[in-house]
Structures are given as structure tokens and as C-alpha cells.
Amino acid sequence: MKIKKTVLLLFVAGAFQSFSFAQSGPKQFWLFVTHTQKINDRFNILADVQSRSEQNLNQINTLLLRTALAYNINDQHSIALGYAYKGDWPDGEEYEYEHRIYQQYQYEFKIKRMEVQLRGRFEQRFLQDSGTHLAMRARGFAAVQFPISANEDFTTGLFAGLQNELFLNVLNRQYANGHLFDQNRPYVSIGYRFSEKIETSFDYGLMADQGEEQNTFNNVFRISLTTNF
């Protein structure tokens, strides 16, 4: 239990460290839909869609499509193998795309009524804008949700959340941004759980993105919908 709390505290500390830089950076608006489809007690299909637009909201700048086959080791631990496609329409620039293959491990547990999720993901990125070179990235994710006004077993009701994700370039970083550090994405959330199968939230986050020469900080306003059938 001490290890769990230590990992969680480290990610939360990183989140608040990044929020201290938010100030008045550019704004982005994201829509994030994620779905888990149960096949049987051992296997699930995972799928999510993200659309991202800049602060003028007149066009989608990024579309991310991701899916995976997950194997449930038990009620708390799972592993998955997946594929993702990311397309970008930078303002005034040509369309860019990226293919990814990824592997992940996920651990879910509770501390009293608080729900905690820890996830590690390893990505093989095929970057079109660098001549379809292969780069590899590791991602560490931690999230916690706790009820504000909910029923006793937290199957319905209002909740709040904190999450953070750290991205590190671990192989061929010269084809990405040339640095070990890639991104950090802390979020705070307020949401409502309609049932064990459907919940939605409004999230505010800061995307700290390491460029080749300097960091950029984007304020992200996101609407999330999560389903599980």
C-alpha cells in the first residue's frame, strides 16, 4: 500500500508542478470518447477517439483513433496490445500522420471509496514527417477519482478527479524532438457517473510539450465520455 500511495503522490506532485506554468498559454478544446467492450471474463476490446481543435474552434487540428485487445489477468491487472492512428492538420502546413503499435499494463485498485488507475504504455511510433522513421516512447499514467455526492458503492453520482501522464522518448529520439522528455499532461476533472457503464466529465489540463528548442504550454479544455459494456 505504501508503494501505491508513493507512486500516486509523485504523479500528483508532477501535476501541480506543471499547473504552476499554465498562466495564459494557448487554448485547445478536445473531445475524448473511450469505450471498453467485454468479450468474456478474460478479454476486452478497447477503443477511443480524440478530436482536438485550436482556440478558434473553426476546425479539427488533430484526430486520434486507437484500439487494442486487452487480457484481464484478474480483476485488478490487465495487459493489452494495440494500434493507433494520429492525423494532424497544422495551421498553414501539410497534413501529417503517424502510425503506432503499443503495449500496455494497467493496474486498478481502491483506497476506501477512491478509485485509482495506474498504467504503463510502450509505443512504437512510425513518424511520417521524418520519413517514416521508427521512434519509441514510454508513457506513465496515474489517475484518481473520488465521489463528491454519490451512492454508497459509487455506481452513480457526482465525482472529482486528478490525473497525470508523463511521456519519455526512449529510442531514436532524434526523430521526435531530440530530447528524453516529450510531454506532461496533468488534468483536474468534475464529472457524473450515470451507472457502472456510462460516465462523463469536464476536464481542464495543461499540456507541457517539449519542442526541439523550448517547451510550450497549452491549456486544454476537454469533454470526456467513458462507456463500458
CSV table of C-alpha atoms in Angstrom, one decimal:
chain,number,residue,atom,x,y,z
A,1,MET,CA,0.0,0.0,0.0
A,2,LYS,CA,2.9,2.4,0.7
A,3,ILE,CA,4.3,1.9,-2.8
A,4,LYS,CA,0.8,2.6,-4.3
A,5,LYS,CA,0.5,5.8,-2.4
A,6,THR,CA,4.1,6.9,-3.2
A,7,VAL,CA,3.6,6.4,-6.9
A,8,LEU,CA,0.3,8.3,-6.8
A,9,LEU,CA,1.8,11.2,-4.8
A,10,LEU,CA,4.7,11.5,-7.2
A,11,PHE,CA,2.3,11.9,-10.2
A,12,VAL,CA,0.1,14.4,-8.3
A,13,ALA,CA,3.1,16.4,-7.3
A,14,GLY,CA,4.2,16.5,-11.0
A,15,ALA,CA,0.7,17.6,-12.0
A,16,PHE,CA,0.7,20.6,-9.7
A,17,GLN,CA,4.3,21.5,-10.7
A,18,SER,CA,3.1,21.7,-14.3
A,19,PHE,CA,0.0,23.7,-13.5
A,20,SER,CA,2.2,26.4,-12.0
A,21,PHE,CA,3.3,27.2,-15.6
A,22,ALA,CA,-0.2,27.4,-17.1
A,23,GLN,CA,-0.7,31.2,-16.9
A,24,SER,CA,-2.1,32.4,-20.2
A,25,GLY,CA,-0.9,29.9,-22.8
A,26,PRO,CA,-2.8,28.9,-26.0
A,27,LYS,CA,-6.1,27.1,-25.6
A,28,GLN,CA,-7.1,23.8,-27.1
A,29,PHE,CA,-10.5,22.1,-27.0
A,30,TRP,CA,-10.7,18.3,-27.0
A,31,LEU,CA,-13.4,15.7,-27.2
A,32,PHE,CA,-12.4,12.3,-25.8
A,33,VAL,CA,-14.6,9.2,-26.2
A,34,THR,CA,-13.4,5.9,-24.8
A,35,HIS,CA,-15.1,2.5,-24.8
A,36,THR,CA,-14.5,-0.9,-23.3
A,37,GLN,CA,-16.3,-3.8,-24.8
A,38,LYS,CA,-16.3,-7.1,-22.8
A,39,ILE,CA,-15.8,-10.2,-24.9
A,40,ASN,CA,-15.7,-12.6,-22.0
A,41,ASP,CA,-14.2,-12.7,-18.5
A,42,ARG,CA,-10.7,-12.6,-19.9
A,43,PHE,CA,-10.8,-10.4,-23.0
A,44,ASN,CA,-11.9,-6.9,-23.8
A,45,ILE,CA,-11.8,-4.7,-26.8
A,46,LEU,CA,-10.6,-1.2,-26.1
A,47,ALA,CA,-11.3,1.8,-28.3
A,48,ASP,CA,-11.1,5.5,-28.1
A,49,VAL,CA,-11.4,8.6,-30.3
A,50,GLN,CA,-10.0,12.0,-29.7
A,51,SER,CA,-10.6,15.2,-31.7
A,52,ARG,CA,-8.6,18.3,-30.9
A,53,SER,CA,-9.1,21.9,-32.1
A,54,GLU,CA,-7.3,25.1,-31.5
A,55,GLN,CA,-8.8,28.0,-29.6
A,56,ASN,CA,-10.8,29.5,-32.6
A,57,LEU,CA,-12.8,26.2,-32.8
A,58,ASN,CA,-13.2,26.6,-36.6
A,59,GLN,CA,-11.6,23.3,-37.5
A,60,ILE,CA,-10.2,20.0,-36.1
A,61,ASN,CA,-6.5,20.1,-36.0
A,62,THR,CA,-5.9,16.5,-34.7
A,63,LEU,CA,-7.7,13.2,-34.9
A,64,LEU,CA,-6.6,10.2,-32.9
A,65,LEU,CA,-8.1,6.7,-33.4
A,66,ARG,CA,-6.9,4.0,-31.1
A,67,THR,CA,-7.9,0.4,-30.4
A,68,ALA,CA,-6.5,-2.7,-28.5
A,69,LEU,CA,-7.2,-6.2,-27.4
A,70,ALA,CA,-6.9,-6.5,-23.6
A,71,TYR,CA,-6.3,-9.6,-21.5
A,72,ASN,CA,-7.6,-9.4,-17.9
A,73,ILE,CA,-5.1,-11.2,-15.6
A,74,ASN,CA,-7.5,-10.7,-12.8
A,75,ASP,CA,-9.9,-8.0,-11.5
A,76,GLN,CA,-7.1,-5.5,-11.0
A,77,HIS,CA,-4.4,-6.3,-13.5
A,78,SER,CA,-4.6,-6.3,-17.3
A,79,ILE,CA,-2.3,-6.2,-20.4
A,80,ALA,CA,-3.1,-5.1,-23.9
A,81,LEU,CA,-1.7,-4.9,-27.4
A,82,GLY,CA,-3.0,-2.1,-29.7
A,83,TYR,CA,-2.7,0.1,-32.7
A,84,ALA,CA,-3.3,3.9,-33.0
A,85,TYR,CA,-3.5,6.4,-35.9
A,86,LYS,CA,-2.9,10.1,-35.4
A,87,GLY,CA,-3.5,12.7,-38.1
A,88,ASP,CA,-2.6,16.4,-37.8
A,89,TRP,CA,-3.7,19.4,-39.8
A,90,PRO,CA,-1.3,22.2,-38.5
A,91,ASP,CA,-2.4,25.7,-39.5
A,92,GLY,CA,-0.9,26.6,-42.8
A,93,GLU,CA,1.0,23.3,-43.1
A,94,GLU,CA,0.6,20.0,-44.9
A,95,TYR,CA,-1.3,17.1,-43.4
A,96,GLU,CA,0.9,14.8,-41.2
A,97,TYR,CA,0.1,11.4,-39.9
A,98,GLU,CA,1.6,8.8,-37.5
A,99,HIS,CA,1.0,5.0,-37.0
A,100,ARG,CA,1.6,3.5,-33.6
A,101,ILE,CA,1.8,0.0,-32.2
A,102,TYR,CA,1.7,-0.1,-28.4
A,103,GLN,CA,1.7,-2.5,-25.4
A,104,GLN,CA,0.3,-1.5,-22.1
A,105,TYR,CA,-0.1,-2.8,-18.5
A,106,GLN,CA,-2.9,-1.4,-16.3
A,107,TYR,CA,-3.5,-1.8,-12.6
A,108,GLU,CA,-6.7,-0.6,-10.9
A,109,PHE,CA,-7.4,-0.6,-7.2
A,110,LYS,CA,-9.3,1.3,-4.5
A,111,ILE,CA,-8.3,3.2,-1.4
A,112,LYS,CA,-11.5,3.2,0.6
A,113,ARG,CA,-14.0,4.8,-1.9
A,114,MET,CA,-11.3,6.4,-4.0
A,115,GLU,CA,-10.6,4.7,-7.4
A,116,VAL,CA,-7.1,4.6,-8.6
A,117,GLN,CA,-5.7,3.6,-12.0
A,118,LEU,CA,-2.0,3.2,-12.9
A,119,ARG,CA,-0.9,2.5,-16.4
A,120,GLY,CA,2.3,2.0,-18.3
A,121,ARG,CA,2.4,2.1,-22.1
A,122,PHE,CA,5.2,1.5,-24.6
A,123,GLU,CA,4.8,2.8,-28.1
A,124,GLN,CA,6.5,2.1,-31.4
A,125,ARG,CA,5.9,5.3,-33.4
A,126,PHE,CA,6.2,5.4,-37.2
A,127,LEU,CA,6.6,9.1,-37.9
A,128,GLN,CA,5.6,10.2,-41.5
A,129,ASP,CA,7.0,13.7,-41.1
A,130,SER,CA,10.5,12.3,-40.5
A,131,GLY,CA,10.5,9.9,-43.4
A,132,THR,CA,8.5,7.1,-41.6
A,133,HIS,CA,11.3,6.6,-39.1
A,134,LEU,CA,10.7,4.4,-36.0
A,135,ALA,CA,10.9,6.1,-32.6
A,136,MET,CA,9.9,4.6,-29.3
A,137,ARG,CA,8.2,6.3,-26.4
A,138,ALA,CA,7.3,5.2,-22.8
A,139,ARG,CA,4.2,6.7,-21.0
A,140,GLY,CA,3.4,6.5,-17.3
A,141,PHE,CA,-0.2,7.4,-16.3
A,142,ALA,CA,-1.9,7.8,-12.9
A,143,ALA,CA,-5.5,8.8,-12.2
A,144,VAL,CA,-7.7,9.0,-9.1
A,145,GLN,CA,-11.5,9.6,-8.9
A,146,PHE,CA,-13.3,10.2,-5.7
A,147,PRO,CA,-17.1,10.6,-5.1
A,148,ILE,CA,-18.4,14.0,-4.1
A,149,SER,CA,-22.1,13.2,-3.9
A,150,ALA,CA,-22.7,9.6,-4.9
A,151,ASN,CA,-24.4,6.4,-3.6
A,152,GLU,CA,-22.6,4.2,-1.2
A,153,ASP,CA,-20.9,1.9,-3.7
A,154,PHE,CA,-20.1,4.8,-6.1
A,155,THR,CA,-22.1,3.4,-9.0
A,156,THR,CA,-23.9,6.7,-9.6
A,157,GLY,CA,-23.2,10.2,-8.6
A,158,LEU,CA,-21.0,13.3,-8.8
A,159,PHE,CA,-17.2,12.8,-8.7
A,160,ALA,CA,-14.0,14.7,-9.0
A,161,GLY,CA,-10.7,13.5,-10.4
A,162,LEU,CA,-7.0,14.1,-10.8
A,163,GLN,CA,-4.7,12.6,-13.4
A,164,ASN,CA,-1.2,13.0,-14.8
A,165,GLU,CA,0.7,11.4,-17.7
A,166,LEU,CA,4.4,11.6,-18.4
A,167,PHE,CA,5.9,10.9,-21.9
A,168,LEU,CA,9.5,10.0,-22.4
A,169,ASN,CA,11.4,9.3,-25.7
A,170,VAL,CA,13.4,6.2,-25.1
A,171,LEU,CA,14.7,5.2,-28.6
A,172,ASN,CA,15.6,7.3,-31.7
A,173,ARG,CA,14.6,10.5,-30.0
A,174,GLN,CA,16.3,12.4,-32.9
A,175,TYR,CA,13.3,11.6,-35.0
A,176,ALA,CA,10.9,13.0,-32.4
A,177,ASN,CA,12.0,16.2,-30.5
A,178,GLY,CA,15.6,15.2,-29.8
A,179,HIS,CA,15.0,15.1,-26.0
A,180,LEU,CA,14.3,12.4,-23.4
A,181,PHE,CA,11.4,14.4,-22.1
A,182,ASP,CA,8.4,14.6,-24.5
A,183,GLN,CA,5.2,15.7,-22.7
A,184,ASN,CA,3.5,16.0,-19.4
A,185,ARG,CA,-0.3,16.2,-19.2
A,186,PRO,CA,-1.9,16.9,-15.8
A,187,TYR,CA,-5.7,17.3,-15.5
A,188,VAL,CA,-8.4,18.1,-12.9
A,189,SER,CA,-11.9,16.9,-13.6
A,190,ILE,CA,-15.5,17.2,-12.4
A,191,GLY,CA,-17.9,14.5,-13.7
A,192,TYR,CA,-21.1,12.5,-13.3
A,193,ARG,CA,-21.4,8.7,-13.3
A,194,PHE,CA,-24.8,7.7,-14.6
A,195,SER,CA,-24.2,4.0,-14.0
A,196,GLU,CA,-21.4,1.4,-13.9
A,197,LYS,CA,-21.4,1.6,-17.7
A,198,ILE,CA,-21.5,5.3,-18.5
A,199,GLU,CA,-19.9,8.4,-17.1
A,200,THR,CA,-18.9,11.8,-18.4
A,201,SER,CA,-16.6,14.6,-17.2
A,202,PHE,CA,-15.3,18.1,-17.9
A,203,ASP,CA,-11.6,18.2,-17.6
A,204,TYR,CA,-9.1,21.1,-17.5
A,205,GLY,CA,-5.4,20.3,-18.2
A,206,LEU,CA,-2.1,21.6,-19.2
A,207,MET,CA,-0.1,20.0,-21.9
A,208,ALA,CA,3.6,20.7,-21.4
A,209,ASP,CA,5.2,19.8,-24.8
A,210,GLN,CA,9.0,19.7,-25.3
A,211,GLY,CA,10.0,21.1,-28.7
A,212,GLU,CA,13.4,20.9,-30.3
A,213,GLU,CA,14.4,24.2,-28.7
A,214,GLN,CA,11.9,25.0,-25.9
A,215,ASN,CA,8.8,23.9,-24.0
A,216,THR,CA,5.3,25.0,-25.0
A,217,PHE,CA,2.4,25.0,-22.6
A,218,ASN,CA,-1.2,24.6,-23.9
A,219,ASN,CA,-4.3,25.0,-21.8
A,220,VAL,CA,-6.6,22.0,-22.6
A,221,PHE,CA,-10.4,22.0,-22.1
A,222,ARG,CA,-11.8,18.6,-22.6
A,223,ILE,CA,-15.1,16.8,-22.6
A,224,SER,CA,-14.8,13.1,-21.9
A,225,LEU,CA,-17.3,10.3,-22.3
A,226,THR,CA,-16.5,6.8,-21.0
A,227,THR,CA,-18.6,3.7,-21.7
A,228,ASN,CA,-18.1,0.1,-20.6
A,229,PHE,CA,-20.3,-2.7,-21.8
